[in-house]
Coordinates of C-alpha atoms in Angstrom, one line a residue:
M3 CA 0.0 0.2 -0.1
S4 CA 1.2 3.2 -0.9
K5 CA 1.8 6.1 1.5
V6 CA 2.2 10.0 1.0
I7 CA 4.3 12.0 3.4
A8 CA 4.5 15.5 2.4
I9 CA 7.7 17.5 3.6
A10 CA 6.3 21.1 5.2
N11 CA 7.4 23.7 7.5
Q12 CA 6.4 27.5 6.2
K13 CA 9.4 28.5 7.5
G14 CA 12.0 28.5 4.8
G15 CA 15.3 27.1 5.1
V16 CA 15.1 24.8 7.8
G17 CA 15.9 21.8 4.7
K18 CA 12.6 20.8 3.2
T19 CA 13.6 20.2 -0.3
T20 CA 17.5 18.8 0.5
T21 CA 15.2 16.1 2.8
A22 CA 12.6 15.8 -0.1
I23 CA 15.5 14.9 -2.5
N24 CA 18.0 12.6 -0.4
L25 CA 15.1 10.8 1.8
G26 CA 13.3 10.1 -2.1
A27 CA 16.9 9.0 -3.2
S28 CA 17.7 6.8 0.2
L29 CA 14.5 4.7 0.3
A30 CA 14.7 4.4 -3.5
V31 CA 18.2 2.6 -2.9
L32 CA 16.4 0.4 -0.1
D33 CA 14.5 -0.8 -3.1
K34 CA 11.2 1.2 -3.1
K35 CA 9.6 2.5 -5.4
I36 CA 9.2 6.6 -5.5
L37 CA 7.5 9.6 -6.6
L38 CA 8.5 12.8 -5.3
I39 CA 6.1 16.1 -6.3
D40 CA 7.9 19.3 -6.6
A41 CA 5.1 21.6 -5.4
D42 CA 7.5 24.9 -4.9
P43 CA 7.1 27.3 -7.1
Q44 CA 10.7 27.8 -6.7
A45 CA 11.9 24.0 -8.4
N46 CA 14.7 23.4 -6.1
A47 CA 13.9 19.7 -5.8
T48 CA 13.7 19.4 -9.9
S49 CA 17.0 21.6 -10.3
G50 CA 19.0 19.2 -7.4
L51 CA 18.3 16.3 -9.1
G52 CA 19.6 17.4 -12.5
F53 CA 16.7 18.6 -14.5
E54 CA 17.5 21.6 -16.5
L55 CA 14.2 24.0 -15.9
R56 CA 14.2 25.7 -18.7
T57 CA 13.5 22.5 -20.7
I58 CA 10.8 21.6 -18.8
E59 CA 7.4 22.0 -20.8
K60 CA 5.1 20.0 -18.2
S61 CA 4.9 20.6 -14.4
I62 CA 3.2 19.8 -11.3
Y63 CA 1.0 23.3 -13.0
E64 CA -0.4 21.3 -15.9
C65 CA -1.7 19.1 -13.3
L66 CA -2.9 21.3 -11.4
I67 CA -4.8 23.8 -13.7
D68 CA -5.2 22.1 -16.8
G69 CA -6.1 18.5 -15.2
L70 CA -3.2 17.2 -17.2
E71 CA -2.9 13.5 -16.3
P72 CA 0.2 13.0 -13.7
S73 CA 1.4 10.2 -16.3
E74 CA 2.4 12.8 -18.7
V75 CA 4.2 14.6 -16.5
I76 CA 6.1 12.1 -14.8
L77 CA 9.9 12.4 -15.4
K78 CA 12.6 9.3 -14.3
T79 CA 15.5 10.6 -12.1
G80 CA 19.1 9.2 -12.2
V81 CA 18.3 7.2 -9.4
D82 CA 16.7 3.8 -10.5
G83 CA 13.4 3.8 -8.4
L84 CA 13.1 7.7 -7.6
D85 CA 10.9 9.6 -10.2
I86 CA 9.4 13.2 -10.2
I87 CA 6.7 15.8 -11.2
P88 CA 8.6 18.4 -12.0
S89 CA 8.0 21.7 -10.8
H90 CA 7.7 25.0 -12.5
I91 CA 7.8 29.2 -12.0
D92 CA 4.8 28.9 -13.4
L93 CA 3.7 27.5 -10.1
V94 CA 3.7 30.9 -8.8
G95 CA 0.7 32.0 -10.0
A96 CA -1.6 28.6 -9.4
E97 CA -2.7 29.9 -5.6
I98 CA -4.4 32.9 -7.3
E99 CA -6.0 30.4 -10.4
L100 CA -7.5 28.0 -8.3
L101 CA -9.0 30.2 -6.1
N102 CA -12.2 30.3 -8.0
V103 CA -12.1 26.1 -8.8
Q104 CA -14.6 23.8 -6.8
D105 CA -12.5 21.5 -3.8
R106 CA -10.2 23.5 -4.1
E107 CA -8.2 21.7 -1.5
Q108 CA -8.8 18.9 -3.2
V109 CA -6.9 19.1 -6.5
M110 CA -3.7 17.5 -5.3
K111 CA -5.0 15.1 -4.0
N112 CA -7.0 13.6 -6.8
F113 CA -4.6 13.6 -9.4
I114 CA -1.8 11.6 -6.9
N115 CA -4.7 9.2 -6.3
K116 CA -4.0 8.2 -10.0
V117 CA -1.0 7.2 -9.6
K118 CA 0.2 6.2 -5.9
D119 CA -0.7 3.0 -6.4
Q120 CA 2.4 3.0 -8.1
Y121 CA 4.7 3.7 -6.1
D122 CA 5.4 2.6 -2.3
Y123 CA 6.1 6.3 -0.9
V124 CA 4.8 10.0 -2.8
M125 CA 6.8 12.8 -1.2
I126 CA 5.5 16.3 -1.7
D127 CA 8.2 19.2 -0.9
C128 CA 5.8 21.9 -0.3
S129 CA 6.3 25.5 -0.2
P130 CA 7.5 27.5 2.5
S131 CA 4.2 29.2 3.0
L132 CA 1.0 27.5 4.2
G133 CA -1.3 29.1 1.7
L134 CA -3.5 26.9 -0.9
L135 CA -0.5 24.9 -2.3
T136 CA 0.5 23.7 1.0
L137 CA -2.8 22.8 1.9
N138 CA -4.1 21.5 -1.5
A139 CA -0.5 19.0 0.1
L140 CA -1.5 18.4 3.5
T141 CA -4.9 17.6 2.0
A142 CA -3.5 14.5 -0.2
A143 CA -1.1 13.2 2.6
D144 CA -1.2 10.8 4.6
S145 CA 1.6 11.8 7.3
V146 CA 3.4 15.2 7.6
I147 CA 7.3 15.5 8.1
V148 CA 8.0 19.0 10.1
P149 CA 12.4 20.1 9.6
V150 CA 13.0 21.7 12.2
Q151 CA 16.3 24.0 12.1
C152 CA 18.7 23.5 14.9
E153 CA 18.8 27.3 15.7
Y154 CA 17.8 29.9 18.2
F155 CA 13.7 30.5 16.5
A156 CA 13.7 26.8 15.9
L157 CA 10.3 26.5 17.8
E158 CA 8.7 29.6 16.7
G159 CA 6.5 29.6 14.0
L160 CA 5.8 25.8 14.7
G161 CA 2.2 26.5 16.5
K162 CA 0.7 27.7 13.2
L163 CA 1.9 25.0 11.7
L164 CA 0.4 22.6 14.0
N165 CA -2.5 24.7 13.8
T166 CA -3.0 24.5 9.8
I167 CA -2.0 20.3 10.2
K168 CA -5.6 20.4 13.1
Q169 CA -7.5 22.7 10.8
I170 CA -6.7 20.3 8.1
Q171 CA -7.2 17.3 10.5
N172 CA -10.5 18.8 11.5
R173 CA -11.9 20.1 8.2
L174 CA -10.5 18.1 4.8
N175 CA -7.7 15.1 6.1
P176 CA -8.8 13.3 9.3
E177 CA -6.4 10.6 8.3
L178 CA -3.9 13.9 8.4
Q179 CA -0.8 11.9 10.9
I180 CA 2.6 13.9 11.8
E181 CA 5.2 11.5 10.3
G182 CA 7.9 13.5 12.6
F183 CA 10.2 16.4 13.5
L184 CA 13.0 16.6 11.9
L185 CA 15.8 18.2 13.6
T186 CA 18.1 19.0 10.4
M187 CA 21.6 21.0 10.2
Y188 CA 23.1 20.0 13.4
D189 CA 26.2 21.1 14.6
S190 CA 27.5 19.2 18.2
R191 CA 29.8 21.5 18.6
T192 CA 27.6 24.2 19.8
R193 CA 25.7 24.5 22.6
L194 CA 22.8 26.3 21.4
C195 CA 22.2 23.0 19.2
N196 CA 22.4 20.4 22.1
Q197 CA 19.7 22.7 23.1
V198 CA 17.9 23.2 20.6
V199 CA 17.5 19.2 20.5
E200 CA 16.7 18.9 23.6
E201 CA 14.1 21.6 23.8
V202 CA 12.5 19.9 20.7
R203 CA 13.0 16.1 22.0
Q204 CA 11.3 17.6 25.3
H205 CA 8.8 19.5 23.8
F206 CA 7.3 16.5 20.7
Q207 CA 8.9 13.9 22.5
D208 CA 8.3 10.6 20.5
M209 CA 7.5 12.2 17.6
V210 CA 10.9 13.8 16.7
F211 CA 13.0 11.4 14.5
K212 CA 16.0 10.3 16.8
T213 CA 17.9 10.3 13.1
L214 CA 19.8 14.0 13.6
I215 CA 20.5 15.5 10.0
L216 CA 24.0 16.9 10.9
R217 CA 25.2 20.2 9.6
N218 CA 27.3 18.9 6.1
V219 CA 29.4 20.5 3.2
R220 CA 28.9 17.3 0.9
L221 CA 25.0 17.8 1.4
S222 CA 24.8 21.5 0.3
E223 CA 26.8 20.5 -2.8
A224 CA 25.6 17.9 -4.2
P225 CA 22.4 19.8 -5.4
S226 CA 24.6 22.0 -7.5
Y227 CA 25.7 18.9 -9.2
G228 CA 22.3 17.8 -9.9
K229 CA 22.6 14.9 -7.6
P230 CA 20.8 13.5 -4.2
V231 CA 24.2 13.7 -1.8
I232 CA 24.0 9.6 -2.1
Q233 CA 25.6 9.3 -5.5
Y234 CA 27.7 12.6 -5.3
D235 CA 28.9 11.2 -2.1
A236 CA 28.1 7.6 -0.3
N237 CA 30.3 8.0 2.5
S238 CA 29.6 11.2 3.6
N239 CA 28.3 12.3 7.1
G240 CA 24.9 13.1 4.8
A241 CA 24.3 10.4 3.2
V242 CA 24.5 8.4 6.6
N243 CA 22.1 10.7 8.0
Y244 CA 19.6 10.3 5.2
L245 CA 19.7 6.6 4.4
N246 CA 19.3 6.2 8.6
L247 CA 16.5 7.8 8.3
A248 CA 14.8 6.2 5.5
K249 CA 15.5 3.3 7.9
E250 CA 13.6 4.7 10.5
I251 CA 10.7 5.7 8.3
L252 CA 10.6 2.3 6.9
E253 CA 10.8 0.7 10.5
N254 CA 8.0 3.3 12.1
N255 CA 6.0 2.3 9.1
K256 CA 6.6 -1.5 9.3
A257 CA 5.2 -1.3 13.3
E258 CA 2.2 0.1 12.6

């Protein structure tokens, strides 16, 4: 059975796209079939997997606005078992165009349902906002991963996101669960990072993944080569961290 996981946090720069690309690739390496949906107009997941944005003719935009079949948009990546529905700058206008659509929060769910059974996991890289695109992603998802950067304002804004998740559970998607909070950009040498980890774990307890994503140069470099870190440098901390996260998620889902 397929599972749809949204990766969301309205704060930018917390590691959403890095997680989408590298968790997707790690799950694919572990013999799972993965579809990554780039639902961010910045299209960083698309370019981070080696696609030249100018050459993309069909994207998630056409699925959302023109009702194009997702099978016509899906591209194979350089990682066996990892496919992508790419994004495009046109997606910026999608929020406004969706405003007058009936059941506008359900549009993404409807097109995902057409292809999700072909995959073990469908992962949605959300934009850094709580707009209509993110609402669509959370309505379509079975669960959500919330990346949290190990920095001073880590918990700031999380209340707003959790409130949005609660509203979606009440109104649009009662099945939505939190897959876990993922601590990113961790540096064990700084007291602040360790304090943030302690604070988040105290606050959210079992909902926090055991795996920490360490600050890692290779992880930052990989997207400019259009590769997930596991292809760019399989021995780096970044690659090992995301592989461990993939194993943790598979273990957690086996237990359900």
